[in-house]
Short mmCIF file of C-alpha atoms and ligand atoms in Angstrom, two decimals:
data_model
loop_
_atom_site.label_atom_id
_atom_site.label_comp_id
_atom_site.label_asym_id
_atom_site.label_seq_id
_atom_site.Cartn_x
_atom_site.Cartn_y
_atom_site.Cartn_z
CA UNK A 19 0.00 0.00 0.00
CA UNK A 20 0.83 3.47 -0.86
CA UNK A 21 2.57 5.88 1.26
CA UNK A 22 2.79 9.52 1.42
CA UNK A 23 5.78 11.29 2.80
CA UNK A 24 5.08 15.07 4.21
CA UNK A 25 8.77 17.19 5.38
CA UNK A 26 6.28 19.55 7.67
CA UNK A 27 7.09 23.54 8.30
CA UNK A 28 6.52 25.03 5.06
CA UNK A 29 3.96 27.75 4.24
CA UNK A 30 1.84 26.99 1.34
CA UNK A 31 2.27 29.35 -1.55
CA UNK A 32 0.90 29.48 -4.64
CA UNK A 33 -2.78 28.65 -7.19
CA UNK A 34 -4.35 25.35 -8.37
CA UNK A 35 -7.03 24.62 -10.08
CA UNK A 36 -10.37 22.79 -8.48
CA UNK A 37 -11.86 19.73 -9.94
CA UNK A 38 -14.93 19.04 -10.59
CA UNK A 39 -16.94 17.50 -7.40
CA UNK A 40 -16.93 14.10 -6.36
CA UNK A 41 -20.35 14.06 -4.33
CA UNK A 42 -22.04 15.63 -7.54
CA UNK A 43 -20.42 13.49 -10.14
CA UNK A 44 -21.53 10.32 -8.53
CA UNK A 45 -25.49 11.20 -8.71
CA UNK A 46 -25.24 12.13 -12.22
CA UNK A 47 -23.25 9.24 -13.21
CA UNK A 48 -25.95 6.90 -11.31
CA UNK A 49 -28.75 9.44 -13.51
CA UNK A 50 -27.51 8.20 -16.85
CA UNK A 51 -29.27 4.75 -16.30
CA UNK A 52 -32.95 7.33 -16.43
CA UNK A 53 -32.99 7.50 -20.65
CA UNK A 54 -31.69 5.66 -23.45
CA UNK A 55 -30.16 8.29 -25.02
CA UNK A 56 -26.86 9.26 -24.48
CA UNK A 57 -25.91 11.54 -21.52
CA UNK A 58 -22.26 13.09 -22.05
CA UNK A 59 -20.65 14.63 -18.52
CA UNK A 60 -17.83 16.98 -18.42
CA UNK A 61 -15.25 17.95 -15.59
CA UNK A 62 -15.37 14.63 -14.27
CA UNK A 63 -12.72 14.25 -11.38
CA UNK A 64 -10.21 11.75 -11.88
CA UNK A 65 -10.67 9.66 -8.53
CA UNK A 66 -11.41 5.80 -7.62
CA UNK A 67 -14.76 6.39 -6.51
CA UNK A 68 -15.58 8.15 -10.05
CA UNK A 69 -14.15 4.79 -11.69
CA UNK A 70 -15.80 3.07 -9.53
CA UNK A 71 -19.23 4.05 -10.39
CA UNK A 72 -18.22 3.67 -13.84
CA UNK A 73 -16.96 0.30 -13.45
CA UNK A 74 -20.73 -0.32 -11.87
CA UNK A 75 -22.00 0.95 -15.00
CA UNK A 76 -19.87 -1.31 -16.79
CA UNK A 77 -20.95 -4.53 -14.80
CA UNK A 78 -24.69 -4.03 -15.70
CA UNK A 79 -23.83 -3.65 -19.28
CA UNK A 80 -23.73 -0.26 -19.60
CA UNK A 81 -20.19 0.95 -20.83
CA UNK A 82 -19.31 4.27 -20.66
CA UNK A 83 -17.18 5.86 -23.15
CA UNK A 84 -14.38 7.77 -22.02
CA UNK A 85 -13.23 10.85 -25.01
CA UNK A 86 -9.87 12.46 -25.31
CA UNK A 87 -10.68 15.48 -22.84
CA UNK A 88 -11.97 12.82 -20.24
CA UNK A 89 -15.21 13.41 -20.73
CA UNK A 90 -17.79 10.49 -20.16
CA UNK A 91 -20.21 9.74 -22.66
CA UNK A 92 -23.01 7.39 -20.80
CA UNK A 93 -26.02 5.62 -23.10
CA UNK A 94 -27.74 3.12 -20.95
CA UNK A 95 -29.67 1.10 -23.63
CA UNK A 96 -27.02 -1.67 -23.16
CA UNK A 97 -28.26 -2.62 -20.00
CA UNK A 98 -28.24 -6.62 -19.37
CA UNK A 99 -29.19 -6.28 -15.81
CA UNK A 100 -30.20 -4.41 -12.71
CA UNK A 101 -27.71 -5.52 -9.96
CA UNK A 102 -25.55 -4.01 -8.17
CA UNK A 103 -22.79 -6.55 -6.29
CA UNK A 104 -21.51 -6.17 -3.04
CA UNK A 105 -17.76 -6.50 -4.60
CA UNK A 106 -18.22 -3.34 -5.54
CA UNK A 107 -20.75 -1.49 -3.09
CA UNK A 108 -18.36 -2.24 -0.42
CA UNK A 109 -15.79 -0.23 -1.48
CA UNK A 110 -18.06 2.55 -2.33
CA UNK A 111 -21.42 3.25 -0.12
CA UNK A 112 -22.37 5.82 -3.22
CA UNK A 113 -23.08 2.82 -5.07
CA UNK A 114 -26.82 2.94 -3.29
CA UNK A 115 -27.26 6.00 -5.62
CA UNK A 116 -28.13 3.57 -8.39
CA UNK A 117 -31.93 2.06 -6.47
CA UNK A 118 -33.54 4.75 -7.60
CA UNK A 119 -32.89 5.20 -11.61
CA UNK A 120 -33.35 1.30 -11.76
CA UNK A 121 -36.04 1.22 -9.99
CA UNK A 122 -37.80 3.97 -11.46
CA UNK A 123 -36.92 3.55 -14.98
CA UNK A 124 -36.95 -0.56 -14.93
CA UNK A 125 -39.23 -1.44 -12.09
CA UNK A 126 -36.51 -3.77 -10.95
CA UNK A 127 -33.30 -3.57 -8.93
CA UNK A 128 -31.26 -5.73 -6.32
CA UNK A 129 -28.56 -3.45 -5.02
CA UNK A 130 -26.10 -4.92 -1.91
CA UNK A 131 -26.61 -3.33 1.32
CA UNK A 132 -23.58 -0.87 2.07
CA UNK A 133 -21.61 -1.71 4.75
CA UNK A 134 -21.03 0.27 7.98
CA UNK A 135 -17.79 2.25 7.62
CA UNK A 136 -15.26 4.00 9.30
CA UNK A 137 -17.15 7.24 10.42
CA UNK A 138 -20.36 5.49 11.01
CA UNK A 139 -22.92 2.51 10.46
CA UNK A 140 -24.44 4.91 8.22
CA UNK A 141 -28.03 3.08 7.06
CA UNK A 142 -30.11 3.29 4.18
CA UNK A 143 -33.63 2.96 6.03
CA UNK A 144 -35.04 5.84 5.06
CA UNK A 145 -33.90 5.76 1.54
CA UNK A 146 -35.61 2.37 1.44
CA UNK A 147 -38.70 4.05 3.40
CA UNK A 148 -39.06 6.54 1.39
CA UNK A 149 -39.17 4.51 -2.37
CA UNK A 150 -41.87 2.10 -0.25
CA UNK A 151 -44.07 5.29 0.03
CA UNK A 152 -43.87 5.34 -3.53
CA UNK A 153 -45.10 2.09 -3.92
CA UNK A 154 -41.80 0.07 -3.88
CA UNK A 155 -42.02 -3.06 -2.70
CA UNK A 156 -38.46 -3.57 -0.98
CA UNK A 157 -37.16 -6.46 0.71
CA UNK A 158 -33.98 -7.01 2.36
CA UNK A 159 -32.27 -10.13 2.64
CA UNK A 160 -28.74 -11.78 2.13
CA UNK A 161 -26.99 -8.53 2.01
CA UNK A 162 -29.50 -7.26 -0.86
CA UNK A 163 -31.69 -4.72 -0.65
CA UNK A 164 -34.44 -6.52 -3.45
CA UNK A 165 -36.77 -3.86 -4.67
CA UNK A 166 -39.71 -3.57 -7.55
CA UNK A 167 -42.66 -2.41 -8.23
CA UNK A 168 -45.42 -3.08 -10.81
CA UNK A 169 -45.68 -0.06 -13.28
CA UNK A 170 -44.85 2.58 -12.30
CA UNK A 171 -43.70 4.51 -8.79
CA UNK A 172 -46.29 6.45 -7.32
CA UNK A 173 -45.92 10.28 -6.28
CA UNK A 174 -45.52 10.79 -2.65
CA UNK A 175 -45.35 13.33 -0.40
CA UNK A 176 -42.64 12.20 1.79
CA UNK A 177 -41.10 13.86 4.90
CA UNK A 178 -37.66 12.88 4.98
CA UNK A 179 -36.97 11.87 9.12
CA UNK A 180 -33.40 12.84 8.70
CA UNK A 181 -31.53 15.10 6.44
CA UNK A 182 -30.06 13.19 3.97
CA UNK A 183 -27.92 14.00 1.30
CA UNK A 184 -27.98 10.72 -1.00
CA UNK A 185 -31.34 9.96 0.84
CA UNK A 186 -32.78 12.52 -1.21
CA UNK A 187 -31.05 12.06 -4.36
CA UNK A 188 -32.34 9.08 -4.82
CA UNK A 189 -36.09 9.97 -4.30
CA UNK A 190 -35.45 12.73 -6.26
CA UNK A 191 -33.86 10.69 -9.11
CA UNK A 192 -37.29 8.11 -8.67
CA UNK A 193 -39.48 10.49 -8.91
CA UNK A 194 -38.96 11.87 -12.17
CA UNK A 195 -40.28 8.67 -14.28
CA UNK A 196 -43.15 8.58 -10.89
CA UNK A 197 -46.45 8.60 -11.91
CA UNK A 198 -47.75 12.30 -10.96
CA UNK A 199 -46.21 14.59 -8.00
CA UNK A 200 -43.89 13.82 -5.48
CA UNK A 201 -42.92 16.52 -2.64
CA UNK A 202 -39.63 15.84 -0.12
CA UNK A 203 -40.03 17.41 2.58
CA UNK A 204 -36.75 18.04 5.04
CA UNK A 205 -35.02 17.70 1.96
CA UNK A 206 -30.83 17.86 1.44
CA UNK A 207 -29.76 21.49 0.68
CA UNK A 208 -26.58 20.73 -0.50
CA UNK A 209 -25.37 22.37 -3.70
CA UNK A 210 -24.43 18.85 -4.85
CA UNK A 211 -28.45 17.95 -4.64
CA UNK A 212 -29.04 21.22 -6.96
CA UNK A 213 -26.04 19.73 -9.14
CA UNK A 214 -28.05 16.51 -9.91
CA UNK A 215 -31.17 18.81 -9.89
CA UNK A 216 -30.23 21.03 -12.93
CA UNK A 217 -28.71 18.06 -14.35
CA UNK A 218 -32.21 15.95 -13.87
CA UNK A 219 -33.83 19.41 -15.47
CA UNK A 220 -31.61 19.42 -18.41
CA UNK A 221 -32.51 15.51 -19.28
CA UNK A 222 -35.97 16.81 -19.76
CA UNK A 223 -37.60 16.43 -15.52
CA UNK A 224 -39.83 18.59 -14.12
CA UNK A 225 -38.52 20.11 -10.31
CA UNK A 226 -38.84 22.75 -8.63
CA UNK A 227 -37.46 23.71 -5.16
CA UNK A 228 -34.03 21.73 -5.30
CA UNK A 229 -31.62 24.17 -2.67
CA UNK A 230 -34.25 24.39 0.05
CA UNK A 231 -35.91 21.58 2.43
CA UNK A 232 -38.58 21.37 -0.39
CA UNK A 233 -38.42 19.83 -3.34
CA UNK A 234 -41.26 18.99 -5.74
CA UNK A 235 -41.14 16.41 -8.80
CA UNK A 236 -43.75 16.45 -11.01
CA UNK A 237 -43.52 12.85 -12.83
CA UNK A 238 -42.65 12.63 -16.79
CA UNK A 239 -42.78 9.85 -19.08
CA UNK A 240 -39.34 9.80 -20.40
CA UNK A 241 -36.04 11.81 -19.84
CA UNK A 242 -33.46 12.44 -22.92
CA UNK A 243 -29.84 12.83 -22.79
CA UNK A 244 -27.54 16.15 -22.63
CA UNK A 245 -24.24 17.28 -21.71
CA UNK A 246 -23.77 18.61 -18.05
CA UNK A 247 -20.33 19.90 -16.80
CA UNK A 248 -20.29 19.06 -12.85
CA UNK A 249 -20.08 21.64 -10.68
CA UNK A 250 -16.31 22.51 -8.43
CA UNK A 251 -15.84 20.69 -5.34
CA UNK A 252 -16.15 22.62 -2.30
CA UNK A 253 -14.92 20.06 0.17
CA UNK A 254 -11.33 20.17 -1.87
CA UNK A 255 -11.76 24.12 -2.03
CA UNK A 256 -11.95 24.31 1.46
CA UNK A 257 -9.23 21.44 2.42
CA UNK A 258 -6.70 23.49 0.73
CA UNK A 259 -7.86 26.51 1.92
CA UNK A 260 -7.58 25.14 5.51
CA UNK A 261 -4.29 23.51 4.86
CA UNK A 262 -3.22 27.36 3.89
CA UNK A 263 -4.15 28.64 6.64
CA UNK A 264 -2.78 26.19 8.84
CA UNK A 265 0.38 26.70 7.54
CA UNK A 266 0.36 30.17 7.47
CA UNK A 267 0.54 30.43 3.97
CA UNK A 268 -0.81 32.50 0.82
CA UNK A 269 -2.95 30.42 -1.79
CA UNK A 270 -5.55 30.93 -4.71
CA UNK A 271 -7.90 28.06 -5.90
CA UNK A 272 -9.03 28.66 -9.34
CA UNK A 273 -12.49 27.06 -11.39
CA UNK A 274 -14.22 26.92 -7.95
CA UNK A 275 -17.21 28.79 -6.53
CA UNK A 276 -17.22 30.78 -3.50
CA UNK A 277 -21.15 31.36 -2.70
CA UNK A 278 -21.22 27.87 -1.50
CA UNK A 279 -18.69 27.68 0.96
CA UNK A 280 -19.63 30.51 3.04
CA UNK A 281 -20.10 29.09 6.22
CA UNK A 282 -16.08 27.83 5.66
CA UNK A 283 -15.13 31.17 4.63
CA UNK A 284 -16.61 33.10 7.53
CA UNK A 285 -14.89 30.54 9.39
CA UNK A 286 -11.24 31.07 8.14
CA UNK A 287 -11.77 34.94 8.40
CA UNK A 288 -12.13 34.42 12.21
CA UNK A 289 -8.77 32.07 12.33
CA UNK A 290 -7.40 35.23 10.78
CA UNK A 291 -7.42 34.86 7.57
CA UNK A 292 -8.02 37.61 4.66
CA UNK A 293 -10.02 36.65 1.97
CA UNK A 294 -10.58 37.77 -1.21
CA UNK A 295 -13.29 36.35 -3.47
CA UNK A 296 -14.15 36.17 -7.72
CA UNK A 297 -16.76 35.08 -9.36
CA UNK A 298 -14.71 31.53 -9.77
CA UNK A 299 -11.40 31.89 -7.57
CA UNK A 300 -10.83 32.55 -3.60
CA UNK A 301 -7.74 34.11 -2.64
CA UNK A 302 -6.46 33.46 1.07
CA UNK A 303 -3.63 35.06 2.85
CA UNK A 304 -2.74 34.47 6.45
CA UNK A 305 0.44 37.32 6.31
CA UNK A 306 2.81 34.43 7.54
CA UNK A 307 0.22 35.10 10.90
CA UNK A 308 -0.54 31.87 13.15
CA UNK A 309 -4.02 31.13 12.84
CA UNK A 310 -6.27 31.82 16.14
CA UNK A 311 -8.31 28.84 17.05
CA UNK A 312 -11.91 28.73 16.32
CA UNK A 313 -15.06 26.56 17.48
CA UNK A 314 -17.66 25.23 15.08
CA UNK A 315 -20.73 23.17 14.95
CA UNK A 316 -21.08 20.89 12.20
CA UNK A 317 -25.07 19.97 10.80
CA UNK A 318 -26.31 19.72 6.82
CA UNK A 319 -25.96 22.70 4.48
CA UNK A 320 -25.81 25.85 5.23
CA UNK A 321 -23.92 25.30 8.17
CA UNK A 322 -20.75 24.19 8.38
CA UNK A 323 -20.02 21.13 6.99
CA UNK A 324 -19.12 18.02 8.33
CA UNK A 325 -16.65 16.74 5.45
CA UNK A 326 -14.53 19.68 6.54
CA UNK A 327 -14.56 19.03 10.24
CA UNK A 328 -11.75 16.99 10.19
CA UNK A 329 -9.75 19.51 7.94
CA UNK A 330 -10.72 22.29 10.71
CA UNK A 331 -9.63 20.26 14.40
CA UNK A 332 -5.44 19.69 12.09
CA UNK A 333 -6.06 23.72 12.01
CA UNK A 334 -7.07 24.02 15.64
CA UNK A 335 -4.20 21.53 16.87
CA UNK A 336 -1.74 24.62 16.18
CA UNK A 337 -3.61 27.71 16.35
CA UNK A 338 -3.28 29.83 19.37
CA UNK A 339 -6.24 29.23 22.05
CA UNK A 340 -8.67 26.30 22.98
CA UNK A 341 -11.23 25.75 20.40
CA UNK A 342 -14.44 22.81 20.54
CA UNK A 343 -15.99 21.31 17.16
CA UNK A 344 -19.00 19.38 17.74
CA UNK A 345 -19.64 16.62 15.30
CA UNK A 346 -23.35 16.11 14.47
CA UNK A 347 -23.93 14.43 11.34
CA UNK A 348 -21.79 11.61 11.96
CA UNK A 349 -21.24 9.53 14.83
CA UNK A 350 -17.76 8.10 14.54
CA UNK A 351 -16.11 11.12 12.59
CA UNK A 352 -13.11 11.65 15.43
CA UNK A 353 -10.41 8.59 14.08
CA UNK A 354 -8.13 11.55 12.90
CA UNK A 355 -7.93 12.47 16.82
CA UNK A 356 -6.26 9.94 18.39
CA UNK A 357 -3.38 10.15 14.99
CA UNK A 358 -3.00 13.45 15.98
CA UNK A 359 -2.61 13.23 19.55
CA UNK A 360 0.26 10.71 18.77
CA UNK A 361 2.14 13.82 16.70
CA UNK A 362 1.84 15.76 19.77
CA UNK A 363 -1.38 17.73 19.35
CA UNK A 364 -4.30 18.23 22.94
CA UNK A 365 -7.39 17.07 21.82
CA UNK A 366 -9.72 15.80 24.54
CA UNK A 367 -12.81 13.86 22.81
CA UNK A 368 -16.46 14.31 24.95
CA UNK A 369 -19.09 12.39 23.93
CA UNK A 370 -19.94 14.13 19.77
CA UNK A 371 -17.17 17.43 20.88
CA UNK A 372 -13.58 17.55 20.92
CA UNK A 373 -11.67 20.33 22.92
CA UNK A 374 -8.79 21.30 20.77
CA UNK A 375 -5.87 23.41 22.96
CA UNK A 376 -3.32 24.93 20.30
CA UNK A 377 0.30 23.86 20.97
CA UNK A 378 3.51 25.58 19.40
CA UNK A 379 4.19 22.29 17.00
CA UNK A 380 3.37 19.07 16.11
CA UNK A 381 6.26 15.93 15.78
CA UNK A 382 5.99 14.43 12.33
CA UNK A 383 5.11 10.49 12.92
CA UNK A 384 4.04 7.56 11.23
CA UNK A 385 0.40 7.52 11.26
CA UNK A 386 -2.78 6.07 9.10
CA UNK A 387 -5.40 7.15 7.21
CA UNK A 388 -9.10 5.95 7.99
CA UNK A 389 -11.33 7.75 6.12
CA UNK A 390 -11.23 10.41 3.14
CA UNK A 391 -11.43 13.49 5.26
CA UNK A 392 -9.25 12.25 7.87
CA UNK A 393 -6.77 11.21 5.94
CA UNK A 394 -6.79 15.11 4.29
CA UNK A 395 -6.53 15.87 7.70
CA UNK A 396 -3.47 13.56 8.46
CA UNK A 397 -2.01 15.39 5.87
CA UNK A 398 -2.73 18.94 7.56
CA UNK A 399 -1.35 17.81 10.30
CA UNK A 400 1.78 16.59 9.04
CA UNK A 401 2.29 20.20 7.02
CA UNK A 402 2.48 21.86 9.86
CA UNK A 403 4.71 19.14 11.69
CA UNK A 404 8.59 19.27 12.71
CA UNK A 405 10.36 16.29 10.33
CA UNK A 406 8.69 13.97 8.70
CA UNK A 407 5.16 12.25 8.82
CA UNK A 408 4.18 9.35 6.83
CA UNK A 409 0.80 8.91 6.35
CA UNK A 410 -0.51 5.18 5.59
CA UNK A 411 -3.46 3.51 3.70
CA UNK A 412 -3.88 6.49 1.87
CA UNK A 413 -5.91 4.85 -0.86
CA UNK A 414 -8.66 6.08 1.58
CA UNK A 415 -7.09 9.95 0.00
CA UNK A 416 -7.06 8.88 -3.57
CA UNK A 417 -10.49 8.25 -3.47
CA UNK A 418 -11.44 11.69 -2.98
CA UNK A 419 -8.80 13.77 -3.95
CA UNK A 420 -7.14 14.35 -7.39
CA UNK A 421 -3.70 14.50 -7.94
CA UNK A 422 -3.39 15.88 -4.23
CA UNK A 423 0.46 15.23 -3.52
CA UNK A 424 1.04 17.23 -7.24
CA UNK A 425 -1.28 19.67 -5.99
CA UNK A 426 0.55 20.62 -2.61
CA UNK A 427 3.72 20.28 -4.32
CA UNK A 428 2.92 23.01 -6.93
CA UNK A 429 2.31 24.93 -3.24
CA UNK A 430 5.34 24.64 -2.22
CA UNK A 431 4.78 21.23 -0.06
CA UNK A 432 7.58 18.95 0.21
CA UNK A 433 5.65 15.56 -0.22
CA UNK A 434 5.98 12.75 -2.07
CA UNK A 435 4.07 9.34 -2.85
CA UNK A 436 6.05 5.80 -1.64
CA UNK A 437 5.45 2.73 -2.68
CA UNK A 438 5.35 0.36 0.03
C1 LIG B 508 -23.24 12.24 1.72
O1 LIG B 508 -23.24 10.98 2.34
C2 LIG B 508 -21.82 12.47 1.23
N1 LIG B 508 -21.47 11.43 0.25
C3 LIG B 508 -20.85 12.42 2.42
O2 LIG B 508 -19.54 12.71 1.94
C4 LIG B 508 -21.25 13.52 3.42
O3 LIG B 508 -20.42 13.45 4.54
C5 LIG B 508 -22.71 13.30 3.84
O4 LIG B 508 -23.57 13.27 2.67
C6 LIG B 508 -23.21 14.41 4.76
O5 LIG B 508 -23.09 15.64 4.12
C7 LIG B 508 -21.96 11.54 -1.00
O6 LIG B 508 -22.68 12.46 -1.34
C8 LIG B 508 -21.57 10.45 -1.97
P1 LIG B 508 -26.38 11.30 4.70
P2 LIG B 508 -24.65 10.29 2.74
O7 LIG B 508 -27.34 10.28 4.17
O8 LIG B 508 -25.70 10.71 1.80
C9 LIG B 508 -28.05 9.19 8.61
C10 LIG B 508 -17.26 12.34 1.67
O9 LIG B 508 -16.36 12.48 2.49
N2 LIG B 508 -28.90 8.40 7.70
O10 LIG B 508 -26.64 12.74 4.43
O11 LIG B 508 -24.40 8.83 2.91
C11 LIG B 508 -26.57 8.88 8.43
O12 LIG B 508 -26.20 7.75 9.20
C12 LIG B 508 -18.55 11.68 2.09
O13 LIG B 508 -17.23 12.73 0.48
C13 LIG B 508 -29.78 7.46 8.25
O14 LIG B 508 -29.84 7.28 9.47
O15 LIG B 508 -24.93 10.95 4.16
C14 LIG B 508 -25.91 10.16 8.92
O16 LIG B 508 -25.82 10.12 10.32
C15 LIG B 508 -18.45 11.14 3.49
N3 LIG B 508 -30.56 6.73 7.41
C16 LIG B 508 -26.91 11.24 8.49
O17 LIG B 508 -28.16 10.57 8.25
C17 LIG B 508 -30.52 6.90 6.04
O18 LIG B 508 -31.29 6.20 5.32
C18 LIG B 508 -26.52 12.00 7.22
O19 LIG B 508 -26.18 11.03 6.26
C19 LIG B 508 -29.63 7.86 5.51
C20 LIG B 508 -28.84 8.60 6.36
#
């Protein structure tokens, strides 16, 4: 298994470019299987999990094409079958995000149960719940969720008992071939869901409301294809942001979008940092200034999110003062702590908060990746280290993040991949 090497104590200086974002690609990707035609998808991120979903694709019959800018090209008529193996759903929960196209569009679909993982056991109940409303019938045995339904879905109004963010991508992606309206209420606000929204608009569906807790579907009888170009990712935008910061550094991420990462933003102006904004680049400079320590909440979008809260305690471990997160989306999202008390940080974890005191330095260590954001975390940490950290399993890191040692080393990082 891959390594990566970090040499901590150097300020991050420079500009990269943001891809396009993982937790958007993955929805429209699973969308493609809605129409025959062909559905061609642009800025694409080059990460496992997006290959992933394509090898999915690939294993119901449905083979992507893959043109000389990276662009996909999706037509689903190829389809041999509607199943979705736990081979693959294991090493990718997203994989769930397929139910609802299958369902909706072939009245059939046996997709394995995602596993538990690191930050949490992370069910699918109400996904499952909520397609059952619609007149699913859904059974789950032998690791399958086994669902169909004769003719069509029906509309529902559905009140979702949880925010959830793939929750309601997949009702939303069902309920565009649904037989009349369906309303989601306590719907996912994320600007991913509005992704997959304008996307599902664009293939010819009918909704209205996607960006608040309300979002209605008015059923159609077929969707077409189009080309879509994903939106930016703002979990990457704000983990090199934060990794700036911590590091007292000067960077500016390009083909991004600040309006959705406000909560983030407001966040690293009280650390200390100055920010300057553009219509498609953020600009953050810390004047070589330690960063002051801040304390955050974490719940679904607006507020701050969670995918960053891991990013935000590597900041805290060396920023002057005590400051608390509180973790409340997840309930296992603190494996990065215990790493980073072993480099020399003061975190105290009670119950869903950790206490963060700043200390002067960290001591670069061997330590291990658990999941995506911790392990951009890990890496945090080990930038703003004395010596060297190593940071293992990091295929956890390539799953989510492109290119990211080439990206901190055109910053000025001195890290470096090992084979091990
Ligand atoms: C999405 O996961 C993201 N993944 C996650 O990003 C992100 O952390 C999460 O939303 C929260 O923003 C993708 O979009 C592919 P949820 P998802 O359903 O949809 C509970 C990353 O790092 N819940 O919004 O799986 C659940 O246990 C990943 O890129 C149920 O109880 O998250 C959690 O506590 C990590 N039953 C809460 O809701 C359900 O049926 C929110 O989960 C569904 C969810």
């Amino acid at each position: 298994m891959d390594k990566l090497l970090i040499e901590g104590g150097i300020s991050l200086r420079g500009e990269i470019r943001i891809a396009g974002a993982k937790n958007s690609a993955l929805p429209i990707l699973a969308a493609t299987l809605l129409t025959h035609d062909t559905v061609q998808i642009c800025n694409l991120p080059h990460l496992f999990d997006i290959t992933t979903m394509i090898e999915l694709l690939g294993c119901m019959g449905v083979q992507p094409i893959i043109d000389e800018k990276l662009n996909v090209e999706v037509n689903s008529s190829t389809i041999k079958h509607f199943n979705a193996p736990y081979e693959l759903v294991k090493t990718m929960r997203a994989s769930i995000l397929v139910l609802g196209p299958l369902l909706t569009r072939y009245g059939r679909a046996e997709v394995a149960l995602p596993g538990g993982c690191a930050i949490g056991s992370r069910p699918v109940n109400l996904h499952i719940a909520a397609l059952q409303t619609m007149g699913a019938d859904i059974v789950v045995e032998d690791g399958y969720i086994k669902a169909s339904t004769k003719g069509k879905l029906r509309g529902a109004h559905i009140f979702m008992d949880m925010v959830t963010v793939t929750g309601t991508e997949n009702v939303m992606m069902a309920a565009t071939l649904a037989d009349g309206q369906t309303i989601i209420e306590n719907a996912a606000r994320e600007p991913e869901v509005v992704d997959l929204a304008n996307c599902l608009v664009k293939m010819g569906a009918d909704i209205t409301g996607q960006g608040s807790d309300t979002i209605v579907i008015n059923g159609v009888s077929e969707l077409k294809g189009c080309s879509y170009s994903v939106m930016p990712d703002r979990i990457e935008t704000g983990t090199y942001l934060i990794a700036a910061a911590a590091t007292k550094g000067r960077i500016k991420v390009k083909d991004t979008r600040p309006d959705i990462l406000e909560s983030v933003l407001s966040k690293l102006e009280q650390v200390g940092a100055e920010i300057k904004v553009g219509e498609n680049w953020i600009e953050l400079d810390m004047h070589g200034k330690r960063p002051k320590s801040v304390s955050l909440r974490t719940a679904p979008y607006p507020a701050f999110p969670t995918d960053m809260q891991a990013q935000f305690t590597a900041l805290n471990t060396i920023a002057t003062g005590t400051g608390s997160i509180t973790e409340t989306v997840f309930e296992n999202r603190f494996m990065h702590v215990h790493e980073m008390n072993r480099m020399g940080a003061s975190i105290k974890v009670e119950g869903n908060t950790v206490i963060v005191e700043g200390v002067d330095r960290l001591k670069g260590a061997p330590v291990m990746a658990t999941d995506l954001r911790a392990s951009a975390s890990l890496i945090i940490a080990g930038l703003v280290s004395d010596n060297v950290t190593t940071v293992d399993r990091i295929y956890h890191i390539d799953r989510g993040y492109e290119c990211i040692e080439e990206k901190l080393q055109l910053l000025g990082a001195r890290i470096r991949r090992i084979a091990s």
